[in-house]
PDB file of C-alpha atoms in Angstrom:
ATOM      1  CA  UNK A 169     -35.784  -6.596  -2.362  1.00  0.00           C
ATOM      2  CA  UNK A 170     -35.000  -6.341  -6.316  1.00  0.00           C
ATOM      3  CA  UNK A 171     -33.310  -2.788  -5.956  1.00  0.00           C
ATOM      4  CA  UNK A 172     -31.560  -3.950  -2.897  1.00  0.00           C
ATOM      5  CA  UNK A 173     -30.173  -7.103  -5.165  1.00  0.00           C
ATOM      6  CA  UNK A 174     -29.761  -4.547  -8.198  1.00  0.00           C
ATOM      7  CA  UNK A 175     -27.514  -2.503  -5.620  1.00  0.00           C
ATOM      8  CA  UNK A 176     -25.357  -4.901  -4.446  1.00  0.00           C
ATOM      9  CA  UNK A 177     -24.879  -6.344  -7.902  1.00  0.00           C
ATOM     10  CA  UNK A 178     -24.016  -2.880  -9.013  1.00  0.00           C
ATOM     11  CA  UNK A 179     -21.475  -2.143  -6.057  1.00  0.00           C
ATOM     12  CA  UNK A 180     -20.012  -6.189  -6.474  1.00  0.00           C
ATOM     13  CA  UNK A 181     -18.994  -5.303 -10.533  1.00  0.00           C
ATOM     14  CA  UNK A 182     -17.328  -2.286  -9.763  1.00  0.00           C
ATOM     15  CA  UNK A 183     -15.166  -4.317  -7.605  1.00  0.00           C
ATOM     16  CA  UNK A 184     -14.077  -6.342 -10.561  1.00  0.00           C
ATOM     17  CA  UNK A 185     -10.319  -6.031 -10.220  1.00  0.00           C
ATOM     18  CA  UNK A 186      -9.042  -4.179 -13.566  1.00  0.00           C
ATOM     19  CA  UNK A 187      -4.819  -3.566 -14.096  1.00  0.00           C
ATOM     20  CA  UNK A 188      -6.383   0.303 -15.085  1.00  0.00           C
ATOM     21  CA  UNK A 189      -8.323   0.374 -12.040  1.00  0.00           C
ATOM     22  CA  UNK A 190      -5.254  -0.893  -9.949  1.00  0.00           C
ATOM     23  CA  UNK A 191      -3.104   2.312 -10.799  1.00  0.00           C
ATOM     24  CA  UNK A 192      -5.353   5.011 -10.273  1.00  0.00           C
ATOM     25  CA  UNK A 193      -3.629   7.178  -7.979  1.00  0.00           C
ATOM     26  CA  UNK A 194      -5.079  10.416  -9.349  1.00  0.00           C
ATOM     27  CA  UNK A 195      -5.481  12.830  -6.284  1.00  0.00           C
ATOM     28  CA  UNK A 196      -8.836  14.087  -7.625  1.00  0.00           C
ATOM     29  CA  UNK A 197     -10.500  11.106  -7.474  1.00  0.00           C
ATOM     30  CA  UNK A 198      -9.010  10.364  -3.683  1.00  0.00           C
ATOM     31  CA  UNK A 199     -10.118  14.089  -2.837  1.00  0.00           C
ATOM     32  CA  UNK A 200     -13.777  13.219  -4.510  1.00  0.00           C
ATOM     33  CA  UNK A 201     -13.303   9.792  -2.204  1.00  0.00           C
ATOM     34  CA  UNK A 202     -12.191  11.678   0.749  1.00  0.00           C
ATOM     35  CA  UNK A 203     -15.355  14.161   0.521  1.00  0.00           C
ATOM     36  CA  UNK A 204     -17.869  11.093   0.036  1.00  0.00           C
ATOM     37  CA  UNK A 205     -16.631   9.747   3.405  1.00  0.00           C
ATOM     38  CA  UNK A 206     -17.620  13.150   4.635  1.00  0.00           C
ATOM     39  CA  UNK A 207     -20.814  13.194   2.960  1.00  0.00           C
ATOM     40  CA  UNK A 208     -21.945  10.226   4.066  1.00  0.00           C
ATOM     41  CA  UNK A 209     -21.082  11.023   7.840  1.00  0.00           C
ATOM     42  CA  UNK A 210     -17.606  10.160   8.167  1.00  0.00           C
ATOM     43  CA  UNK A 211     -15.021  12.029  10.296  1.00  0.00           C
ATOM     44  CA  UNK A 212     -11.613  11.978   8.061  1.00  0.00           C
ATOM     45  CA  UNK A 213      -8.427  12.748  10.063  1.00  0.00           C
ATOM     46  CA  UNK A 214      -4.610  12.738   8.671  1.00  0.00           C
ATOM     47  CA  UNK A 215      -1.743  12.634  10.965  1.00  0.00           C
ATOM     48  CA  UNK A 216      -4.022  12.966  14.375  1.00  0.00           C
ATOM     49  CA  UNK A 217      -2.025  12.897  17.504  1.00  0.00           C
ATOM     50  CA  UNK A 218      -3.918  10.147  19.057  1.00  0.00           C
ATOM     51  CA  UNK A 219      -4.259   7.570  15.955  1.00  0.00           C
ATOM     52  CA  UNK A 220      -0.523   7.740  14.675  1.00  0.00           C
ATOM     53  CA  UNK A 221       0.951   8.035  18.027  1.00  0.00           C
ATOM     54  CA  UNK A 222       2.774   5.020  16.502  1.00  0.00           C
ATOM     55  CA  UNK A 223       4.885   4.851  13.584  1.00  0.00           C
ATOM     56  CA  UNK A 224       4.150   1.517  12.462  1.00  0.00           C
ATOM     57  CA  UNK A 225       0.188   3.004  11.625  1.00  0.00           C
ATOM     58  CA  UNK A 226      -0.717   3.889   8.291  1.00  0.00           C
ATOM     59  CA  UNK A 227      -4.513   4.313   8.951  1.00  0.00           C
ATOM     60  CA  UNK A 228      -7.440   3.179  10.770  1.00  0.00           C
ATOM     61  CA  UNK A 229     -11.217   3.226  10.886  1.00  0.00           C
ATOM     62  CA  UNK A 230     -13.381   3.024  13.725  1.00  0.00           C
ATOM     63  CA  UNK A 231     -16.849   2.407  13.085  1.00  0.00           C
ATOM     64  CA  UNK A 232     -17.879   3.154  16.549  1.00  0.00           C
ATOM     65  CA  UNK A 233     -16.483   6.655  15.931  1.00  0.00           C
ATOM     66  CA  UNK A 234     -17.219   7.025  12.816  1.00  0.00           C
ATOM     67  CA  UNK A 235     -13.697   8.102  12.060  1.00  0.00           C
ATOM     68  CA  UNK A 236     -11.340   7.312   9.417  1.00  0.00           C
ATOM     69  CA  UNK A 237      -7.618   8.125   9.678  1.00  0.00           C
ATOM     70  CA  UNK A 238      -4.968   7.959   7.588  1.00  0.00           C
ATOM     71  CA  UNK A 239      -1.732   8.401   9.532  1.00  0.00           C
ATOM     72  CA  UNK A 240       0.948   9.778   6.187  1.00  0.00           C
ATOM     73  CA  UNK A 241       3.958   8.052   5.507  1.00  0.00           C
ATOM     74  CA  UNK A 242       5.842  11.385   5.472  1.00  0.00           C
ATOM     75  CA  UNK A 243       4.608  12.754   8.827  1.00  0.00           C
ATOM     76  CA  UNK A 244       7.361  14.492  10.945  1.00  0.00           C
ATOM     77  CA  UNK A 245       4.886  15.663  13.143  1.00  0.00           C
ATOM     78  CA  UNK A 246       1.267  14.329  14.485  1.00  0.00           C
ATOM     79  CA  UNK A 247      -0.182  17.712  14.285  1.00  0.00           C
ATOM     80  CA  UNK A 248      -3.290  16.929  11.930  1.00  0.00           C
ATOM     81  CA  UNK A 249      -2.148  18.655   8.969  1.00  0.00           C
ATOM     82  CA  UNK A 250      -1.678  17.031   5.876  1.00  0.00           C
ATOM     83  CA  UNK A 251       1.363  16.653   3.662  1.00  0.00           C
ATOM     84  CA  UNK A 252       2.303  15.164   0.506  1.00  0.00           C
ATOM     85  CA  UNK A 253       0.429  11.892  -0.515  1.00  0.00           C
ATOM     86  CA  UNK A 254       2.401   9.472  -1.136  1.00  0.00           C
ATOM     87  CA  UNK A 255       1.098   6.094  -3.580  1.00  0.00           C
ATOM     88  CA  UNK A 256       0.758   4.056  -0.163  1.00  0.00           C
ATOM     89  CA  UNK A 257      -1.074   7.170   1.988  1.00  0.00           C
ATOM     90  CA  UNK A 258      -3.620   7.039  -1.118  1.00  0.00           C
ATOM     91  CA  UNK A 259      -3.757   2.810  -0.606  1.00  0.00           C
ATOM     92  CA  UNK A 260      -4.317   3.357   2.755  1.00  0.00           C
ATOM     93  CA  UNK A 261      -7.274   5.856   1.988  1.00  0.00           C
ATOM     94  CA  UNK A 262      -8.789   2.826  -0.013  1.00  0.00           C
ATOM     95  CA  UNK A 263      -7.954   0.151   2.298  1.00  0.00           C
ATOM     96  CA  UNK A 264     -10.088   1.863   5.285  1.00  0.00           C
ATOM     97  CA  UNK A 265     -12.828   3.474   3.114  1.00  0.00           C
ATOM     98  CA  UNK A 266     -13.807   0.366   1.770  1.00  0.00           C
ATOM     99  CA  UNK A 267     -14.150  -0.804   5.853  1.00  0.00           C
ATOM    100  CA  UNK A 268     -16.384   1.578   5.820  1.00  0.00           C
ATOM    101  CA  UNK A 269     -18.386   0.170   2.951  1.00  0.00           C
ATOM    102  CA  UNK A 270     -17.895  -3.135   4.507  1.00  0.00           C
ATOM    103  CA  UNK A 271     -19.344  -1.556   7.780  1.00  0.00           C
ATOM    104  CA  UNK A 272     -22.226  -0.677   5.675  1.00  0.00           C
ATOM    105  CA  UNK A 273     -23.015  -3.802   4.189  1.00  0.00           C
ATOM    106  CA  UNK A 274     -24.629  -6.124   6.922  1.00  0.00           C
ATOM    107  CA  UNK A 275     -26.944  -3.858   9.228  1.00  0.00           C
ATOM    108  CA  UNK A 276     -25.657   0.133   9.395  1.00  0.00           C
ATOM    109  CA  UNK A 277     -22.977   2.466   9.323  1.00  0.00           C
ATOM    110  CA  UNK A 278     -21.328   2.568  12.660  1.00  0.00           C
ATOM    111  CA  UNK A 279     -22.643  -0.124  14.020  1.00  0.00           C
ATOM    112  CA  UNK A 280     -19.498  -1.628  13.560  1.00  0.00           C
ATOM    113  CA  UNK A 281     -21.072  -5.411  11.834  1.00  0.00           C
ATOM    114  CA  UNK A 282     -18.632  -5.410   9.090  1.00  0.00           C
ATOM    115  CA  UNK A 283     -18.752  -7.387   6.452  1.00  0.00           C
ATOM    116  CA  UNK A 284     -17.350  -9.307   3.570  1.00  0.00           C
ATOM    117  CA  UNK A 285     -18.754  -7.861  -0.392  1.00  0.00           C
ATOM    118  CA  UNK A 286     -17.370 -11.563  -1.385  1.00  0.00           C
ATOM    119  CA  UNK A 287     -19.310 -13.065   0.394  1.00  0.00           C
ATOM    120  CA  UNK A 288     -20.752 -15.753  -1.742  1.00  0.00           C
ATOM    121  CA  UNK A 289     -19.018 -19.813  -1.430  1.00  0.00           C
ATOM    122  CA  UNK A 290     -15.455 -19.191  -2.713  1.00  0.00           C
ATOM    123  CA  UNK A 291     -15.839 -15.692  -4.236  1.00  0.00           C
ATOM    124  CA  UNK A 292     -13.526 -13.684  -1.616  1.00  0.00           C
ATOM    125  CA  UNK A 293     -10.462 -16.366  -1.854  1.00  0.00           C
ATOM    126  CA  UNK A 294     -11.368 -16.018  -5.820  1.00  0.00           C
ATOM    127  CA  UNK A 295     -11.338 -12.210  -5.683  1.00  0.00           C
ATOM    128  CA  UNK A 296      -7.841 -11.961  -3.533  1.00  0.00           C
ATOM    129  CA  UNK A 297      -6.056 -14.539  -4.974  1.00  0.00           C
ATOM    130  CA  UNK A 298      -6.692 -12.826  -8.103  1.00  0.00           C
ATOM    131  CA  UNK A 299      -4.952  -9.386  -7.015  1.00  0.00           C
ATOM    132  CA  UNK A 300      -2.578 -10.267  -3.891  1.00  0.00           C
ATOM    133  CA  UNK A 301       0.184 -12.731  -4.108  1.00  0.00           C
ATOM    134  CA  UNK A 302       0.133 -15.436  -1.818  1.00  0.00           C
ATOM    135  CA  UNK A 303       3.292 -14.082  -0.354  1.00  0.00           C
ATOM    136  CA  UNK A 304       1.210 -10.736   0.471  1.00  0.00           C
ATOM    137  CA  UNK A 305      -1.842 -13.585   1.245  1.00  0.00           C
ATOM    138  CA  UNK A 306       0.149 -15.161   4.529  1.00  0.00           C
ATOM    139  CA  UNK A 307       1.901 -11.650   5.247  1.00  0.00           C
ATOM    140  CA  UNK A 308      -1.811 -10.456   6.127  1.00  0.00           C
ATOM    141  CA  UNK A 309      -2.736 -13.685   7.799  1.00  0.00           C
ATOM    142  CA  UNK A 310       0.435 -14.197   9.927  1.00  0.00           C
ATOM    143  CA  UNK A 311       0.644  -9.948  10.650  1.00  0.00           C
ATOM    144  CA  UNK A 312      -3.159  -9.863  11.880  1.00  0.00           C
ATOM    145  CA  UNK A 313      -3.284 -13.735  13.586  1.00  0.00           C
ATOM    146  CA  UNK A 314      -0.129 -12.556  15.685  1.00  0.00           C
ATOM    147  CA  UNK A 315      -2.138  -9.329  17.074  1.00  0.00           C
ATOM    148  CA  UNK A 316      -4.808 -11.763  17.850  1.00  0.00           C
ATOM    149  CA  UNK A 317      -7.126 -11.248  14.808  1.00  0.00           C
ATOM    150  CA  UNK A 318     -10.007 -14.217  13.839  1.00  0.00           C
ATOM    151  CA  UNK A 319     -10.641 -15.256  10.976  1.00  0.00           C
ATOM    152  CA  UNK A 320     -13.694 -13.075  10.655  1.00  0.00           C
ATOM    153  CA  UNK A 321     -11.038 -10.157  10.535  1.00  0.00           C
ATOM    154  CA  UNK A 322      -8.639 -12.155   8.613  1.00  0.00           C
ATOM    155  CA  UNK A 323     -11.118 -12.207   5.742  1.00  0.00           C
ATOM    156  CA  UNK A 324     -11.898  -8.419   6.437  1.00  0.00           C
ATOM    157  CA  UNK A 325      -8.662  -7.847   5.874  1.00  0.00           C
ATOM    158  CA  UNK A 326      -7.992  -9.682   2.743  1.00  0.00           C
ATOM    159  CA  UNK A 327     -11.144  -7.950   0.962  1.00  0.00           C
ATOM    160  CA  UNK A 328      -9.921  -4.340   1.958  1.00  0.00           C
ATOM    161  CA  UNK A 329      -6.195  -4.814   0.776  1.00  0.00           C
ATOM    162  CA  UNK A 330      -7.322  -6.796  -1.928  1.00  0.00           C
ATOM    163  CA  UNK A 331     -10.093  -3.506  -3.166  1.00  0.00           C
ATOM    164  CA  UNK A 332      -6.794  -1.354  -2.161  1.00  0.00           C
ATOM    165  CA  UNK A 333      -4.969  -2.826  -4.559  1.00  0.00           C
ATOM    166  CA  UNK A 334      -7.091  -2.860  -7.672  1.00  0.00           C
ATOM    167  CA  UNK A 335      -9.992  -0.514  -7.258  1.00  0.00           C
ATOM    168  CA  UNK A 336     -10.157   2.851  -8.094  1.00  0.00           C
ATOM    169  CA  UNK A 337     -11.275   5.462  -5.926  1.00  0.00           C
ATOM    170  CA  UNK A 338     -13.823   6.830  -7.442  1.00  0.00           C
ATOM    171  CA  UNK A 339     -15.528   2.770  -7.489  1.00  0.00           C
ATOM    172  CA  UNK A 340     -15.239   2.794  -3.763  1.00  0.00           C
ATOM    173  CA  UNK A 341     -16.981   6.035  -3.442  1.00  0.00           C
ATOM    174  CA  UNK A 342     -19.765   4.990  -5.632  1.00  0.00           C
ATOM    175  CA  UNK A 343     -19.871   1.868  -3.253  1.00  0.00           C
ATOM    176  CA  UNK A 344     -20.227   3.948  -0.206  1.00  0.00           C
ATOM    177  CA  UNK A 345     -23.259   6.150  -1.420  1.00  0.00           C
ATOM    178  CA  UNK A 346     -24.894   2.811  -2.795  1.00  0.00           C
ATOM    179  CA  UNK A 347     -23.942   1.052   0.231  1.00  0.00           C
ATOM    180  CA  UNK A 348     -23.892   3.608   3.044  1.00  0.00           C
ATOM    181  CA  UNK A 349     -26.514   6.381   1.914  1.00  0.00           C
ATOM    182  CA  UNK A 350     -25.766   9.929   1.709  1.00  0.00           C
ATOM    183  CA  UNK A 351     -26.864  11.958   4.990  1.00  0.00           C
ATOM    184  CA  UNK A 352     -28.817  15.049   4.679  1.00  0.00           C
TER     185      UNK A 352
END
């Protein structure tokens, strides 16, 4: 029980938001995010046919699947290969990998129990409200209520655009081997 507590104590302070931490956009640290997803069993995908078959998707995870997919901004084509990253493809890499931490949090990965790393009285609306603006805030409340989200999703949400925003990659990939294991 005291290494489990010692683990989640360890993966909740390296989501401290940090201005440094919130423009890290270096592509080596995404590429050592990308191949942590892998490690730990995830299938990655960019630009799949079947995920970004429309163009209002930047990226998805499906725990069920176990597949993460970022869908690039830049995409002519739905072909699976990857192009350029742009600064939101890389935000959407950190939005949906840290669903996958959040998958990993409450029972196991792909099991698809997500759930909050704020999960304490007041420490998630603390954590947001401390890197969104309340005009991003009801953007994400009013965009996911009006494709029939709850609030259980609502607060999903808020966490993973909230760690998007102001973690650095290489923090959510430490999260995900201290959270999610790595397979052998």
């Amino acid at each position: 029980m005291k290494k489990f507590l010692a683990t989640v104590a360890a993966t909740v302070a390296a989501f401290v938001p940090s201005a440094a931490l919130a423009n890290s956009n270096s592509i080596e640290e995404h590429q050592h995010l990308w191949d942590t997803l892998n490690r730990i069993g995830i299938q990655t995908l960019v630009n799949d046919r079947v995920y970004c078959n429309d163009e209002n998707a930047a990226g998805l995870y499906s725990p069920s699947q176990r597949t993460l997919v970022v869908c690039q901004d830049n995409a002519k084509y739905n072909n699976g290969r990857m192009i350029a990253w742009t600064d939101n493809d890389l935000d959407t890499l950190r939005h949906e990998a840290h669903h996958v931490v959040q998958d990993c949090l409450n029972r196991r990965l792909g099991d698809g129990h997500l759930a909050n790393l704020f999960d304490g009285p007041g420490e998630l609306g603390k954590f947001y409200s401390g890197v969104l603006s309340p005009r991003q805030v009801n953007w994400i409340i009013d965009t996911y209520r009006a494709n029939g989200a709850d609030n259980d999703v609502i607060r999903l949400e808020l966490e993973a655009f909230a760690v998007a925003a102001s973690v650095a990659p290489r923090n959510i990939a430490d999260a995900l081997e201290n959270q999610c294991g790595i397979r052998r």
